[in-house]
C-alpha cells in the first residue's frame, strides 16, 4: 500500500496506482493536518464574516452571502452545475491517477476537507470504482473544474462510473458506465454528505491535467529509450559508424541527455560483426540522422527532464482556493489552481517528442532507399513483383505530419471565462491531452523504424549484429516474422508498438539502455 502524505508521491508510485491497481492509504500525520484545517473551516462556516466558497457563492457570485442553513446545498449545487464535460471519457488509468493525485493534495491539509470525505475518495479508488469523466470541459483555471466535478459526483451517489470489480490489475479496460449510486452499492460504499467547502475542495485543482501529463511523460521517457534502440539497430543495419558515439565527443558538450543517448547507442552496437565488416571502408562521415542521433535524442531527454520536475512538484502541491492555514486559523484566497505550469510543461513535452519522430522517419527512409542503404529497394528481395515495406515508410511520413499538426502550443492562447473574472486561463488539460496523442503517434513512427531495421539486418546475413541488438531482433521476430512474401505491415507495426509500451523492448536489452 502506498501512503499518501501530500509530500512524497512519486511518478513511479502514481504509475503503480494507475496501471497496477496499487492500493493507497492516508498517512497518520496527514490525517492530523486534515483534521486541523477542517476545524478552521467549520469555525468560519459558523461565523458571519464572508469566506469565499464557504459561505459565499463561487466565481462572479463570490459577493453573495449564503445563509448557514444552505451551506450543504451550496456545495451540492457546485458539483452538479460544474459537471459540464463533453467528449470521450478519460481512460480508467487517467481517472485512477487523477483520484490518487487529488487525494494526495487534499492530504496536505490546506483544503479544509474532512477526513471522512478524503477517506471516501481513497475508498472509491481502492474499490476500483472509476468515475466516468468526459475529457473536454476544462480550461485549466480555477483548476480542472468540470472533470473533477464529474469525478466528485460519484462520491455523493450521482454521476456515472466504470465499475471494475474484477481485480484484474493489468486490464483496467473501459466498461459500460453505470449510475454512480449503483457503482457505490456494488462496492459496498455509501454516498457522502458534503459539509462546508467540501465540494469546492474536491474540484479546485489541476489534478486531471497533471495526471494526463504524468502518464504521457512516462510514455515519452519510455519512447526516448526505444528511440535509442531503434537508432542503434538502424545505424548498424545501414553500416554506419560507431565512432560518433564515443564518450569523449559528448563529454565535450556535456548535456546529460546527450551523454546518456550516446552511451546507449554505443553500448548496444558494441561487438557487431556488421560494424566490424566496414571498419576500413574509407567512408568519412554518416548522414545527420545517424551521426547526430545522440544530440537529437539527448535534446528531447533534456526537455523531458524539465517536464518530470514540473510534474513531481505539482503532484505534491496544494492547488486549492481558498487555502486554509491551520497554524494561524486563516483562510486566504490565491491562485494555485492555475494550470500554467502544467500547460507549459505539456506543450514542451509534445514539442520534445517531435524530433524523436522526425529523425526516426529520416532513418527509416534511408533504410528503404537502395541508393542510400545499399540494401534491396524497400527491403524486399523481389522488388517490382513485391513492394516490401514501401508503404510502411509512407505511413511513418503521414504519421509524422499528423504529429507536427498537433504540436501548436495550447498554452499560448487564452479565452476569458466566468463573466471575465477568470480572465486568463491556461488550457492545461488541452495541452496534456494533446501531448498524450503526440507520444502515441511518435511511438508508431519509431515502431516502423524498428520494423524496417530488423528486416535490413535479416538481409545482411550471414553478417550478424551485436549481441545486444540480436536480443532485440530476436524479440521482434518472436512477434513479427521476417518479410518474405508481401503482407499487410499494419499488424506488425501494432505489435512492435506494444513491445515499446510494455517495456519488453527494453527488457530484451538487459539493462543496456538507460
XYZ file of C-alpha atoms in Angstrom:
514
model
C 0.000 0.000 0.000
C 1.185 3.494 -0.911
C 0.697 6.015 1.890
C -0.420 9.459 0.801
C 1.086 12.268 2.865
C 0.819 15.166 0.412
C 4.583 15.466 0.164
C 6.295 12.409 -1.255
C 4.189 10.792 -4.003
C 6.473 9.841 -6.896
C 5.664 9.433 -10.561
C 6.597 5.762 -10.283
C 4.113 5.288 -7.430
C 1.475 7.089 -9.472
C 2.053 4.651 -12.336
C 1.687 1.719 -9.932
C -1.657 3.108 -8.779
C -2.841 3.881 -12.312
C -1.744 0.704 -14.067
C -1.232 -1.976 -11.437
C -4.149 -1.174 -9.145
C -1.866 -0.479 -6.187
C -3.948 0.468 -3.157
C -3.421 3.676 -1.211
C -3.908 4.802 2.363
C -3.766 8.047 4.312
C -0.621 8.730 6.369
C -1.128 9.351 10.097
C 0.467 12.812 10.071
C -1.638 13.779 7.057
C -4.782 12.775 8.916
C -3.930 15.207 11.709
C -3.250 18.067 9.293
C -6.557 17.444 7.539
C -8.427 17.479 10.849
C -6.785 20.741 11.889
C -7.678 22.524 8.650
C -11.233 21.193 8.837
C -11.669 22.789 12.242
C -10.730 26.162 10.753
C -13.353 25.779 8.006
C -16.068 24.821 10.461
C -15.219 27.822 12.623
C -15.520 30.191 9.636
C -18.711 28.478 8.468
C -20.316 29.332 11.807
C -19.217 32.966 11.654
C -20.648 35.987 9.905
C -17.507 37.108 8.091
C -17.601 36.222 4.346
C -15.239 33.389 3.414
C -15.057 32.502 -0.277
C -16.599 29.146 -1.146
C -17.589 28.516 2.460
C -20.441 30.934 2.984
C -20.361 32.788 -0.346
C -21.151 31.905 -3.936
C -18.482 30.981 -6.491
C -16.730 32.857 -9.262
C -18.587 36.034 -10.103
C -21.108 35.114 -7.370
C -18.398 35.494 -4.722
C -20.016 38.606 -3.261
C -23.288 36.807 -2.494
C -23.572 35.672 1.139
C -25.079 32.231 1.668
C -27.120 31.539 4.840
C -25.827 28.835 7.190
C -28.776 26.515 6.566
C -27.928 26.422 2.820
C -24.206 25.596 3.028
C -24.649 21.902 2.201
C -26.900 22.780 -0.754
C -24.246 25.273 -1.904
C -21.627 22.525 -2.177
C -24.040 20.055 -3.770
C -25.113 22.585 -6.382
C -21.465 23.323 -7.110
C -20.763 19.725 -8.098
C -23.916 19.380 -10.150
C -23.555 22.652 -12.034
C -19.865 22.169 -12.792
C -20.234 18.670 -14.278
C -20.485 20.122 -17.788
C -17.871 17.983 -19.533
C -18.223 16.520 -23.013
C -16.361 14.142 -25.289
C -14.744 10.762 -24.875
C -14.154 9.759 -21.257
C -10.702 9.680 -19.768
C -9.316 6.126 -19.654
C -9.532 4.335 -16.319
C -5.769 4.728 -15.759
C -6.046 8.503 -16.123
C -9.005 8.588 -13.735
C -7.121 6.478 -11.194
C -4.113 8.788 -11.436
C -6.398 11.803 -11.001
C -8.060 10.328 -7.913
C -4.695 9.492 -6.365
C -3.297 12.953 -7.066
C -6.362 14.718 -5.685
C -6.301 12.584 -2.530
C -2.602 13.312 -2.109
C -3.112 17.059 -2.485
C -6.023 17.021 -0.015
C -3.742 15.172 2.406
C -1.503 18.248 2.587
C -4.074 19.875 4.869
C -4.706 23.143 3.034
C -8.180 22.368 1.649
C -10.364 22.154 4.745
C -11.931 18.877 3.686
C -12.981 16.386 6.368
C -11.019 13.214 6.992
C -14.187 11.232 6.303
C -14.645 12.716 2.821
C -10.986 12.237 1.969
C -11.143 8.622 3.089
C -14.270 8.152 0.967
C -12.294 9.274 -2.085
C -9.495 6.851 -1.213
C -12.024 4.042 -0.680
C -13.510 4.743 -4.124
C -10.068 4.406 -5.690
C -9.225 1.212 -3.792
C -12.617 -0.306 -4.705
C -11.786 0.245 -8.377
C -14.851 2.391 -8.955
C -13.728 4.775 -11.674
C -15.926 7.831 -12.252
C -16.927 8.497 -15.851
C -15.010 11.698 -16.615
C -15.502 13.401 -20.009
C -12.204 14.622 -21.383
C -13.373 18.063 -22.586
C -14.604 20.967 -20.489
C -11.590 22.292 -18.612
C -9.708 25.486 -19.444
C -7.163 24.816 -16.707
C -8.016 27.757 -14.475
C -9.691 27.511 -11.087
C -8.389 24.029 -11.628
C -9.904 21.377 -13.868
C -13.390 22.096 -12.583
C -15.535 20.057 -14.974
C -13.506 16.813 -14.899
C -13.202 16.906 -11.108
C -16.915 17.665 -10.719
C -17.788 14.553 -12.728
C -15.417 12.597 -10.516
C -16.830 14.013 -7.270
C -20.462 13.368 -8.239
C -19.927 9.643 -7.756
C -18.928 10.247 -4.132
C -22.386 11.680 -3.442
C -24.130 8.865 -5.323
C -24.681 10.741 -8.567
C -22.957 10.844 -11.944
C -21.699 7.704 -13.651
C -18.855 5.278 -13.027
C -16.956 2.460 -14.642
C -17.453 -0.308 -12.094
C -14.413 -2.590 -12.436
C -14.576 -5.173 -9.666
C -12.563 -7.930 -11.357
C -9.234 -7.256 -9.631
C -7.509 -7.706 -12.983
C -4.665 -5.319 -12.314
C -3.451 -5.184 -15.895
C -6.808 -4.770 -17.625
C -8.410 -1.520 -16.458
C -10.276 -1.560 -19.747
C -13.302 0.631 -20.225
C -16.639 -0.985 -19.379
C -20.156 0.318 -19.797
C -20.840 3.139 -17.305
C -23.406 2.606 -14.565
C -25.105 5.161 -12.297
C -22.832 6.354 -9.511
C -25.196 5.159 -6.775
C -25.228 1.671 -8.272
C -21.436 1.563 -8.504
C -21.169 2.566 -4.833
C -23.609 -0.151 -3.763
C -21.740 -2.837 -5.681
C -18.514 -1.777 -3.980
C -20.125 -1.720 -0.541
C -19.697 2.047 -0.238
C -22.158 4.736 0.807
C -22.682 8.232 -0.607
C -21.173 11.040 1.439
C -22.839 14.236 2.635
C -20.912 17.389 1.883
C -20.032 19.864 4.594
C -18.957 23.475 4.156
C -16.311 23.942 1.437
C -16.049 20.202 0.690
C -17.480 20.390 -2.822
C -15.025 23.153 -3.631
C -12.166 21.176 -2.085
C -12.957 18.208 -4.333
C -12.911 20.142 -7.615
C -10.464 23.012 -7.167
C -7.168 21.725 -8.557
C -5.051 20.788 -11.567
C -5.014 17.051 -10.916
C -6.674 15.804 -14.157
C -4.201 17.839 -16.235
C -1.305 16.664 -14.079
C -2.465 13.045 -14.217
C -2.712 13.008 -18.012
C 0.658 14.736 -18.304
C 2.312 12.345 -15.822
C 1.175 9.329 -17.827
C 2.224 10.974 -21.100
C 5.612 11.751 -19.571
C 6.177 8.133 -18.562
C 5.321 7.059 -22.109
C 7.604 9.734 -23.587
C 10.539 8.651 -21.417
C 9.890 5.080 -22.496
C 9.808 6.225 -26.108
C 13.133 8.048 -25.723
C 14.756 4.791 -24.653
C 13.082 2.915 -27.517
C 14.339 5.577 -29.940
C 17.918 4.871 -28.856
C 17.341 1.172 -29.512
C 15.822 1.918 -32.913
C 18.717 4.206 -33.830
C 21.296 1.587 -32.883
C 19.505 -1.044 -34.990
C 19.313 1.284 -37.982
C 22.859 2.620 -37.753
C 24.171 -0.931 -37.657
C 21.887 -2.055 -40.488
C 22.995 0.903 -42.631
C 26.615 0.098 -41.820
C 27.090 3.403 -40.064
C 29.960 4.265 -37.783
C 30.038 3.655 -34.034
C 32.655 6.369 -33.529
C 30.268 9.375 -33.325
C 29.067 7.873 -30.047
C 32.434 7.763 -28.321
C 32.174 9.267 -24.809
C 34.900 11.868 -25.372
C 32.830 13.581 -28.069
C 29.832 14.005 -25.784
C 31.810 14.922 -22.708
C 32.931 17.979 -24.675
C 29.275 19.093 -24.854
C 28.048 17.691 -21.584
C 24.271 17.708 -21.825
C 23.196 14.796 -19.623
C 20.566 13.575 -22.080
C 23.017 13.585 -24.971
C 25.628 11.686 -22.959
C 23.053 9.079 -21.963
C 21.756 8.553 -25.516
C 25.268 8.291 -26.933
C 26.234 5.747 -24.293
C 23.099 3.729 -25.017
C 23.732 3.583 -28.760
C 27.434 2.802 -28.377
C 26.722 0.106 -25.800
C 24.076 -1.523 -27.985
C 26.266 -1.557 -31.098
C 29.361 -2.859 -29.345
C 30.526 -6.223 -30.708
C 28.608 -6.088 -34.003
C 30.101 -8.138 -36.840
C 28.225 -5.912 -39.277
C 30.011 -2.880 -37.852
C 33.383 -4.577 -37.915
C 32.905 -5.583 -41.561
C 33.075 -1.967 -42.790
C 35.559 -0.568 -40.291
C 38.092 0.186 -43.071
C 35.621 1.094 -45.819
C 37.003 4.619 -46.189
C 33.694 6.385 -45.607
C 34.359 9.654 -43.805
C 31.007 10.682 -42.282
C 27.456 9.419 -41.949
C 24.316 11.426 -42.590
C 22.998 13.550 -39.744
C 20.088 11.240 -38.938
C 22.696 8.624 -37.965
C 25.638 10.662 -36.751
C 23.571 13.194 -34.764
C 21.153 10.732 -33.196
C 22.530 11.262 -29.691
C 22.386 15.031 -29.971
C 18.756 14.992 -31.154
C 17.570 12.285 -28.779
C 19.501 13.936 -25.974
C 17.800 17.287 -26.534
C 14.433 15.557 -26.186
C 15.587 13.940 -22.968
C 16.644 17.312 -21.554
C 13.169 18.720 -22.154
C 11.551 15.648 -20.614
C 13.708 16.156 -17.521
C 12.133 19.584 -17.037
C 8.667 18.102 -17.508
C 9.414 15.449 -14.900
C 10.494 18.090 -12.393
C 7.284 20.053 -13.016
C 5.045 17.011 -12.599
C 6.868 15.933 -9.441
C 6.325 19.349 -7.866
C 2.685 19.647 -8.872
C 1.858 16.124 -7.716
C 2.687 17.208 -4.158
C 1.403 20.788 -4.247
C -1.687 22.408 -2.782
C -3.767 23.733 -5.675
C -6.834 24.777 -3.678
C -8.569 28.117 -3.370
C -9.067 29.490 -0.849
C -6.272 27.918 1.141
C -6.734 27.016 4.792
C -3.833 27.729 7.142
C -4.472 25.785 10.317
C -1.489 27.271 12.142
C -2.986 30.781 12.059
C -6.648 29.926 11.598
C -6.760 31.968 8.377
C -8.441 31.306 5.058
C -6.696 33.113 2.208
C -7.637 33.371 -1.467
C -4.916 32.814 -4.032
C -4.298 31.305 -7.452
C -2.510 27.982 -7.057
C -5.265 26.363 -9.120
C -3.929 27.993 -12.303
C -2.635 25.345 -14.690
C 0.086 27.429 -16.363
C 2.992 25.253 -15.109
C 1.281 22.121 -16.432
C 0.264 23.722 -19.732
C 3.815 24.890 -20.441
C 5.276 21.517 -19.479
C 2.717 19.637 -21.602
C 3.349 21.847 -24.620
C 7.084 21.317 -24.135
C 6.633 17.556 -23.907
C 4.759 17.498 -27.206
C 7.453 19.600 -28.875
C 10.217 17.480 -27.345
C 8.808 14.258 -28.749
C 8.644 15.581 -32.316
C 12.412 15.301 -33.022
C 12.348 11.658 -31.905
C 9.766 11.015 -34.621
C 11.217 13.199 -37.359
C 14.735 11.785 -37.121
C 13.326 8.262 -36.858
C 11.365 8.716 -40.094
C 14.513 10.016 -41.819
C 16.396 6.887 -40.782
C 13.517 4.720 -41.998
C 13.631 6.490 -45.365
C 17.326 5.702 -45.679
C 16.634 2.035 -44.908
C 14.136 1.622 -47.746
C 16.029 3.716 -50.336
C 18.600 1.498 -52.120
C 20.656 4.484 -53.276
C 21.273 5.373 -49.631
C 21.303 1.967 -47.951
C 22.972 -0.411 -50.385
C 20.149 -2.797 -49.491
C 17.381 -4.134 -51.735
C 14.779 -1.474 -52.540
C 12.053 -1.276 -49.885
C 13.792 -4.162 -48.120
C 12.372 -6.898 -50.327
C 14.363 -9.325 -52.490
C 11.959 -9.287 -55.426
C 11.185 -5.620 -55.930
C 8.591 -4.966 -58.592
C 6.695 -8.168 -58.004
C 6.706 -7.223 -54.346
C 6.520 -3.781 -52.738
C 8.075 -4.790 -49.425
C 7.989 -2.033 -46.814
C 7.323 0.845 -49.226
C 4.056 1.802 -47.553
C 5.428 1.406 -44.030
C 7.709 4.369 -44.715
C 4.793 6.322 -46.203
C 2.795 5.655 -43.053
C 5.697 6.960 -40.993
C 5.715 10.136 -43.093
C 1.946 10.576 -42.771
C 2.078 9.981 -39.027
C 4.945 12.418 -38.662
C 2.878 15.103 -40.388
C -0.009 14.364 -38.034
C 2.337 14.847 -35.083
C 3.557 18.170 -36.407
C -0.054 19.340 -36.828
C -0.703 18.641 -33.142
C 2.189 20.484 -31.567
C 0.956 24.069 -31.774
C 1.103 25.048 -28.094
C -2.261 25.116 -26.328
C -0.931 27.389 -23.613
C -0.147 30.307 -25.918
C -3.792 31.316 -26.090
C -6.420 32.198 -23.504
C -10.209 32.673 -23.566
C -11.764 34.599 -20.668
C -14.449 32.745 -18.715
C -16.791 33.226 -15.745
C -18.003 36.716 -16.623
C -14.392 37.813 -17.173
C -13.407 37.132 -13.565
C -11.291 34.251 -14.801
C -9.803 36.453 -17.495
C -6.642 34.413 -18.059
C -6.748 30.635 -18.395
C -4.060 28.052 -19.100
C -5.653 25.389 -21.339
C -3.571 22.852 -19.400
C -5.995 19.975 -19.957
C -5.993 20.520 -23.709
C -2.198 20.701 -23.674
C -1.883 17.478 -21.673
C -4.351 15.542 -23.836
C -2.566 16.759 -26.956
C 0.813 15.716 -25.572
C -0.597 12.272 -24.876
C -1.684 11.922 -28.511
C 1.681 13.108 -29.801
C 3.531 10.455 -27.793
C 1.223 7.726 -29.069
C 1.770 8.720 -32.703
C 5.538 9.092 -32.243
C 5.659 5.550 -30.856
C 4.180 4.351 -34.134
C 6.876 6.139 -36.137
C 9.643 4.574 -34.038
C 7.968 1.160 -34.319
C 8.096 1.471 -38.122
C 11.816 2.191 -37.942
C 12.347 -0.902 -35.805
C 10.291 -2.977 -38.272
C 12.458 -1.819 -41.182
C 15.762 -2.057 -39.310
C 15.111 -5.661 -38.286
C 14.283 -6.523 -41.904
C 17.512 -4.853 -43.029
C 19.545 -6.858 -40.518
C 17.985 -10.060 -41.890
C 19.015 -9.057 -45.413
C 22.635 -8.586 -44.287
C 23.000 -12.232 -43.229
C 25.325 -14.048 -42.775
C 26.750 -10.943 -41.098
C 25.277 -10.584 -37.621
C 24.604 -7.618 -35.395
C 25.818 -7.126 -31.821
C 24.721 -9.471 -29.021
C 22.531 -6.749 -27.503
C 20.827 -5.874 -30.770
C 20.492 -9.548 -31.621
C 18.409 -9.923 -28.455
C 16.156 -7.084 -29.615
C 15.928 -8.568 -33.099
C 15.026 -11.957 -31.634
C 12.246 -10.400 -29.561
C 10.802 -8.591 -32.585
C 10.950 -11.770 -34.629
C 9.025 -13.607 -31.906
C 6.086 -11.346 -32.786
C 6.830 -10.257 -36.333
C 8.312 -12.786 -38.821
C 10.784 -11.672 -41.455
C 9.042 -10.289 -44.536
C 9.419 -12.812 -47.347
C 6.107 -12.521 -49.213
C 4.208 -9.235 -49.131
C 1.728 -8.915 -46.266
C -0.056 -6.100 -44.502
C 2.521 -4.261 -42.354
C -0.137 -2.724 -40.102
C -0.408 -5.646 -37.611
C 3.392 -5.823 -37.456
C 3.633 -2.128 -36.596
C 0.988 -2.511 -33.888
C 2.852 -5.500 -32.429
C 6.089 -3.501 -32.176
C 4.264 -0.548 -30.606
C 3.091 -2.974 -27.939
C 6.684 -4.105 -27.359
C 7.614 -0.455 -26.774
C 4.673 0.311 -24.490
C 5.070 -2.807 -22.331
C 8.829 -2.294 -21.772
C 9.522 -5.610 -23.495
C 11.933 -3.905 -25.884
C 13.997 -2.507 -23.029
C 13.891 -5.777 -21.125
C 15.382 -7.531 -24.151
C 18.369 -5.196 -23.882
C 19.132 -6.489 -20.370
C 19.550 -3.028 -18.787
C 21.836 -1.759 -21.546
C 19.555 1.233 -22.083
C 19.175 3.996 -19.510
